[in-house]
PDB file of C-alpha atoms in Angstrom:
ATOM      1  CA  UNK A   1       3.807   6.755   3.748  1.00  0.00           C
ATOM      2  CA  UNK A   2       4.697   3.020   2.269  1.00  0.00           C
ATOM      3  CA  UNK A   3       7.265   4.679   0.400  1.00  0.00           C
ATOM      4  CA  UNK A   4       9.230   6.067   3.360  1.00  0.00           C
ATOM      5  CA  UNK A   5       9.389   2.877   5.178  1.00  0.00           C
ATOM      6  CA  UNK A   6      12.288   1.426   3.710  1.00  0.00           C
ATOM      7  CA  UNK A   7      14.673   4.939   3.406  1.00  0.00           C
ATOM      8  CA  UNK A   8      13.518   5.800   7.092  1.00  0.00           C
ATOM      9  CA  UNK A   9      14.473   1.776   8.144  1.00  0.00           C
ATOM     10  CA  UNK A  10      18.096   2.058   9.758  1.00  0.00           C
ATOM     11  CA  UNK A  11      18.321  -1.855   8.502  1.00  0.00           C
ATOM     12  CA  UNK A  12      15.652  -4.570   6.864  1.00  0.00           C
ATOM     13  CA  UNK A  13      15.060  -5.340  10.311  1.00  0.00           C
ATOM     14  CA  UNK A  14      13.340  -2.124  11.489  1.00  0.00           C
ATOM     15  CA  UNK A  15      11.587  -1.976   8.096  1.00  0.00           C
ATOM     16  CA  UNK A  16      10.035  -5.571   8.864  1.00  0.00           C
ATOM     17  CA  UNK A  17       9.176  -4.282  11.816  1.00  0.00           C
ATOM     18  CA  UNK A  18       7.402  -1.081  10.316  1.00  0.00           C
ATOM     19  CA  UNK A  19       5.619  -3.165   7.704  1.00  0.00           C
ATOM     20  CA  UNK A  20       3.825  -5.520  10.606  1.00  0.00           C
ATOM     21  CA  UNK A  21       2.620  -2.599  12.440  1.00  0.00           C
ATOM     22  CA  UNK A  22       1.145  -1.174   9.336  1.00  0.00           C
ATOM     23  CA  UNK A  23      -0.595  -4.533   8.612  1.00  0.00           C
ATOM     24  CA  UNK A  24      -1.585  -5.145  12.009  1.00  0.00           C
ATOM     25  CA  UNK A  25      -3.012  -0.977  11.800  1.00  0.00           C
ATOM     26  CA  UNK A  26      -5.087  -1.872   8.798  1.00  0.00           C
ATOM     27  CA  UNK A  27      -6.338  -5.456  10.259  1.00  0.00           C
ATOM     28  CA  UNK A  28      -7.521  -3.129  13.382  1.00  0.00           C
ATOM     29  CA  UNK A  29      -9.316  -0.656  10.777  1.00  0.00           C
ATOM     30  CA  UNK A  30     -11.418  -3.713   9.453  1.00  0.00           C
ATOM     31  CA  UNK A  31     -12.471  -5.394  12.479  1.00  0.00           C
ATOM     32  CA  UNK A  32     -16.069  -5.959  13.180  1.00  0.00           C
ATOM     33  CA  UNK A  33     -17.096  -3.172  15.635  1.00  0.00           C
ATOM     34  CA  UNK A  34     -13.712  -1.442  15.100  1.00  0.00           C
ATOM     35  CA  UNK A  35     -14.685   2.409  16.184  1.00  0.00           C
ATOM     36  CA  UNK A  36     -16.046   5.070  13.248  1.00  0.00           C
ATOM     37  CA  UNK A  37     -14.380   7.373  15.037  1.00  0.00           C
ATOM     38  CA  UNK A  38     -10.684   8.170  14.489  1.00  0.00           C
ATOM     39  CA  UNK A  39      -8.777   7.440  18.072  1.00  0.00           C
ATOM     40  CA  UNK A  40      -7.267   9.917  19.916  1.00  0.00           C
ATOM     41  CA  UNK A  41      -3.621   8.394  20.185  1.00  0.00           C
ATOM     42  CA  UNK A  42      -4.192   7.344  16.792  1.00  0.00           C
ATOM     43  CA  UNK A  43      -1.136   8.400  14.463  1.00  0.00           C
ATOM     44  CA  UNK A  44      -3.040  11.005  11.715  1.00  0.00           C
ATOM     45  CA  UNK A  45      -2.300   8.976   8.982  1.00  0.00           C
ATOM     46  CA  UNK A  46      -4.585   6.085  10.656  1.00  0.00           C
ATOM     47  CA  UNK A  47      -7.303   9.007  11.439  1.00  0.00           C
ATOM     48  CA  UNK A  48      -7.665   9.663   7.753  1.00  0.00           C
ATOM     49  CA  UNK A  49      -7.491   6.148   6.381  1.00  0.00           C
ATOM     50  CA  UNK A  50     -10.280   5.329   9.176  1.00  0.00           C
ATOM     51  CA  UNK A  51     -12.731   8.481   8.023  1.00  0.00           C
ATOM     52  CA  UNK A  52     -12.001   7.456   4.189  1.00  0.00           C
ATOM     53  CA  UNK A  53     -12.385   3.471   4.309  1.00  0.00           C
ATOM     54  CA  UNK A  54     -15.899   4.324   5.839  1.00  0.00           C
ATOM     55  CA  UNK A  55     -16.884   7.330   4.205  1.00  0.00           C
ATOM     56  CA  UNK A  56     -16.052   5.073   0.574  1.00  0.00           C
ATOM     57  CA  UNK A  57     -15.747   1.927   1.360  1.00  0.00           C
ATOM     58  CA  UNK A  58     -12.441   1.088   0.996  1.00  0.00           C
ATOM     59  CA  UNK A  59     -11.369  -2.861   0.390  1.00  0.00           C
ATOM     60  CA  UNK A  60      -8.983  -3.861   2.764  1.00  0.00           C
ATOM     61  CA  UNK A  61      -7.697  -6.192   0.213  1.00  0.00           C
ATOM     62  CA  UNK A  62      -5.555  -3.398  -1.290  1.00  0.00           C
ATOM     63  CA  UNK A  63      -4.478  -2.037   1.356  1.00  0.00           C
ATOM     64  CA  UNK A  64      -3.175  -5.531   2.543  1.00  0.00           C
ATOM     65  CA  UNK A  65      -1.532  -6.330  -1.259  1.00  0.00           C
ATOM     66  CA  UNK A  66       0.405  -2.744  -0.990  1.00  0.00           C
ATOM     67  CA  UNK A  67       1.935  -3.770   2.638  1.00  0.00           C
ATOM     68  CA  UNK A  68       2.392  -7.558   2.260  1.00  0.00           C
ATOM     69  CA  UNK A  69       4.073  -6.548  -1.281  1.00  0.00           C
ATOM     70  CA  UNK A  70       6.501  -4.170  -0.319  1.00  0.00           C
ATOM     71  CA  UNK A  71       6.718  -6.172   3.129  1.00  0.00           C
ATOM     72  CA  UNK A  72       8.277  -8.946   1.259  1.00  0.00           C
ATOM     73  CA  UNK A  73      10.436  -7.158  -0.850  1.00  0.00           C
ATOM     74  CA  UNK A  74      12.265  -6.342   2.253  1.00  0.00           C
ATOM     75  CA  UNK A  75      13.534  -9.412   2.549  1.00  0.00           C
ATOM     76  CA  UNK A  76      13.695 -10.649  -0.693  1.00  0.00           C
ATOM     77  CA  UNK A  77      16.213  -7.507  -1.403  1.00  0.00           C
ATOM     78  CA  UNK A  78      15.715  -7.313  -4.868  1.00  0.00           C
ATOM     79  CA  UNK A  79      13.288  -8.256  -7.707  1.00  0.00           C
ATOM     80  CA  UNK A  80      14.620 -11.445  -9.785  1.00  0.00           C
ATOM     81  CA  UNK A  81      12.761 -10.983 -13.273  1.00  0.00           C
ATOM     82  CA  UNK A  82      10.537  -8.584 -15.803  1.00  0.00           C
ATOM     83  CA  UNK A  83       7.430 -10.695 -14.517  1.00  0.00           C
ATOM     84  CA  UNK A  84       8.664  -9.951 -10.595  1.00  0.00           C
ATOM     85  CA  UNK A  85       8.488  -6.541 -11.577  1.00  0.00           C
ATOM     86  CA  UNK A  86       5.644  -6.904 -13.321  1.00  0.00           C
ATOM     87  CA  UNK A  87       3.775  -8.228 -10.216  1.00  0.00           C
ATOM     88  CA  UNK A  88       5.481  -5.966  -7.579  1.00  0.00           C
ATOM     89  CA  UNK A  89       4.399  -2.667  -9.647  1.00  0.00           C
ATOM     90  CA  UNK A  90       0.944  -4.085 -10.126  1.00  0.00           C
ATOM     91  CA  UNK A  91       0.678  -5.088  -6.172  1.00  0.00           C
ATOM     92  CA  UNK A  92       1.701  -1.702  -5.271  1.00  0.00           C
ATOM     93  CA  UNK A  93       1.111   1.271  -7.719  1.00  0.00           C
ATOM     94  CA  UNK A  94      -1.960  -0.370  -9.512  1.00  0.00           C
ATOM     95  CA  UNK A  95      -3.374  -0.972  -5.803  1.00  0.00           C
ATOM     96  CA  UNK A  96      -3.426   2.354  -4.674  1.00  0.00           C
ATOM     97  CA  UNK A  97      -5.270   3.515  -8.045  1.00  0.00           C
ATOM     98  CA  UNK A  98      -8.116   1.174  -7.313  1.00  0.00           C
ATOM     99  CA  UNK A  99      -8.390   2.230  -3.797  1.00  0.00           C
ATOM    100  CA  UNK A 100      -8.621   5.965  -5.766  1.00  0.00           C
ATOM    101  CA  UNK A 101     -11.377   4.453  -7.716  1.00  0.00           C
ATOM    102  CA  UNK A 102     -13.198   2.763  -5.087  1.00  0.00           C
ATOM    103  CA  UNK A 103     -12.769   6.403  -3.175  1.00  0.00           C
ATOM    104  CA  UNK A 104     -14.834   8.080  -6.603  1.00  0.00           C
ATOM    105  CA  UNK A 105     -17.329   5.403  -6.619  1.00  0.00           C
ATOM    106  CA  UNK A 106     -15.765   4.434 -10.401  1.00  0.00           C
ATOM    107  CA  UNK A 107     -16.755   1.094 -11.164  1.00  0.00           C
ATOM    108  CA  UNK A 108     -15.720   0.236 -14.304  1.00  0.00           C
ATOM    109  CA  UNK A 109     -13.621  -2.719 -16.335  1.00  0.00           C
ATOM    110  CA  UNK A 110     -12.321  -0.061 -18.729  1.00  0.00           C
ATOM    111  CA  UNK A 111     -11.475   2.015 -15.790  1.00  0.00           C
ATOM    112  CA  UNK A 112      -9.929  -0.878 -13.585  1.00  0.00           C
ATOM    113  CA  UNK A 113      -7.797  -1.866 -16.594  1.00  0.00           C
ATOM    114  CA  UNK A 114      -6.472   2.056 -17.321  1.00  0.00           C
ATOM    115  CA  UNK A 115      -5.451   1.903 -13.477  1.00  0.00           C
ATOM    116  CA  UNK A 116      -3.612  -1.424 -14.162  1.00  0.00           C
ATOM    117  CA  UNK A 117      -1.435  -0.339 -17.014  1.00  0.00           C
ATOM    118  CA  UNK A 118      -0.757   2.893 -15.100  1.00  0.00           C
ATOM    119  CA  UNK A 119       0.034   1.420 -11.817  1.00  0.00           C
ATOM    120  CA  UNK A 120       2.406  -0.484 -13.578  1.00  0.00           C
ATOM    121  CA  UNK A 121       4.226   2.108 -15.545  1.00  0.00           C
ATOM    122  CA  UNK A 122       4.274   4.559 -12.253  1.00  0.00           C
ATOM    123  CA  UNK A 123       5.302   1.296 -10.077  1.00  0.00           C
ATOM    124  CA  UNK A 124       8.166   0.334 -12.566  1.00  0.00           C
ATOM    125  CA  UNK A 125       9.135   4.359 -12.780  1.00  0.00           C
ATOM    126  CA  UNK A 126       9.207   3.699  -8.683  1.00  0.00           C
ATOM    127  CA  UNK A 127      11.722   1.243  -9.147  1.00  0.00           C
ATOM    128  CA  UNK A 128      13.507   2.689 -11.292  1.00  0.00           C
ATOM    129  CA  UNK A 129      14.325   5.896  -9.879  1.00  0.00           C
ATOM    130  CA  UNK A 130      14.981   4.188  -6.453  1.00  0.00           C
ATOM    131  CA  UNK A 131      17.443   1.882  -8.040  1.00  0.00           C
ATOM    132  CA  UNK A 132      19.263   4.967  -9.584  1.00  0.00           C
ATOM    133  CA  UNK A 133      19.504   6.649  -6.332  1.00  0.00           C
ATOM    134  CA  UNK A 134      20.861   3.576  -4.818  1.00  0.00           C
TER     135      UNK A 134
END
């Protein structure tokens, strides 16, 4: 879904715009009292996240590093350095695979640092194959 943000955006604008209401989405999913059950006019993607961050437990905080990430890539247009891209693939790709380890119940050092080194090579594979299609 974070992926398509950006390539469905008709400018940065209206990808700014996207990003926001996906942060302000998973703010709502966190609140205190914030319904179990999934909302009716809810888009589906927000009905699973909501089953899945209570069913396992989710952390918000990865959620919020994925968004805020790509967010501000969006207006910084492009990454500046190895370390940027260093940081950007370990915000993003590395984030979701500890939200897939939260989701098992893994909770491991070994395991958290696997997910780190892969997030990075999948998040710098990311960028890579979006900047050749650019």
């Amino acid at each position: 879904e974070m992926e398509n943000v950006e390539s469905n955006a008709k400018n940065p604008m209206a990808a700014a715009i996207r990003y926001q209401w996906w942060k302000d989405s998973v703010e709502k999913l966190y609140e205190p009292g914030a319904s179990v059950v999934p909302l009716r006019n809810e888009p589906p993607v927000l009905q699973v996240l909501r089953r899945l961050t209570r069913k396992h437990g989710l952390s918000k905080q990865w959620f919020s590093r994925v968004i805020s990430t790509r967010a501000d890539l969006v207006e910084q247009q492009q990454l500046q350095s190895m370390e940027d891209l260093n940081k950007y693939a370990e915000s993003t790709a590395a984030s979701l695979l500890y939200l897939w380890l939260e989701a098992l119940g893994v909770k491991d050092v070994q395991a958290d640092h696997a997910a780190s080194h892969i997030g990075r090579a999948i998040g710098i594979a990311a960028v890579l194959r979006h900047t050749l299609h650019d």
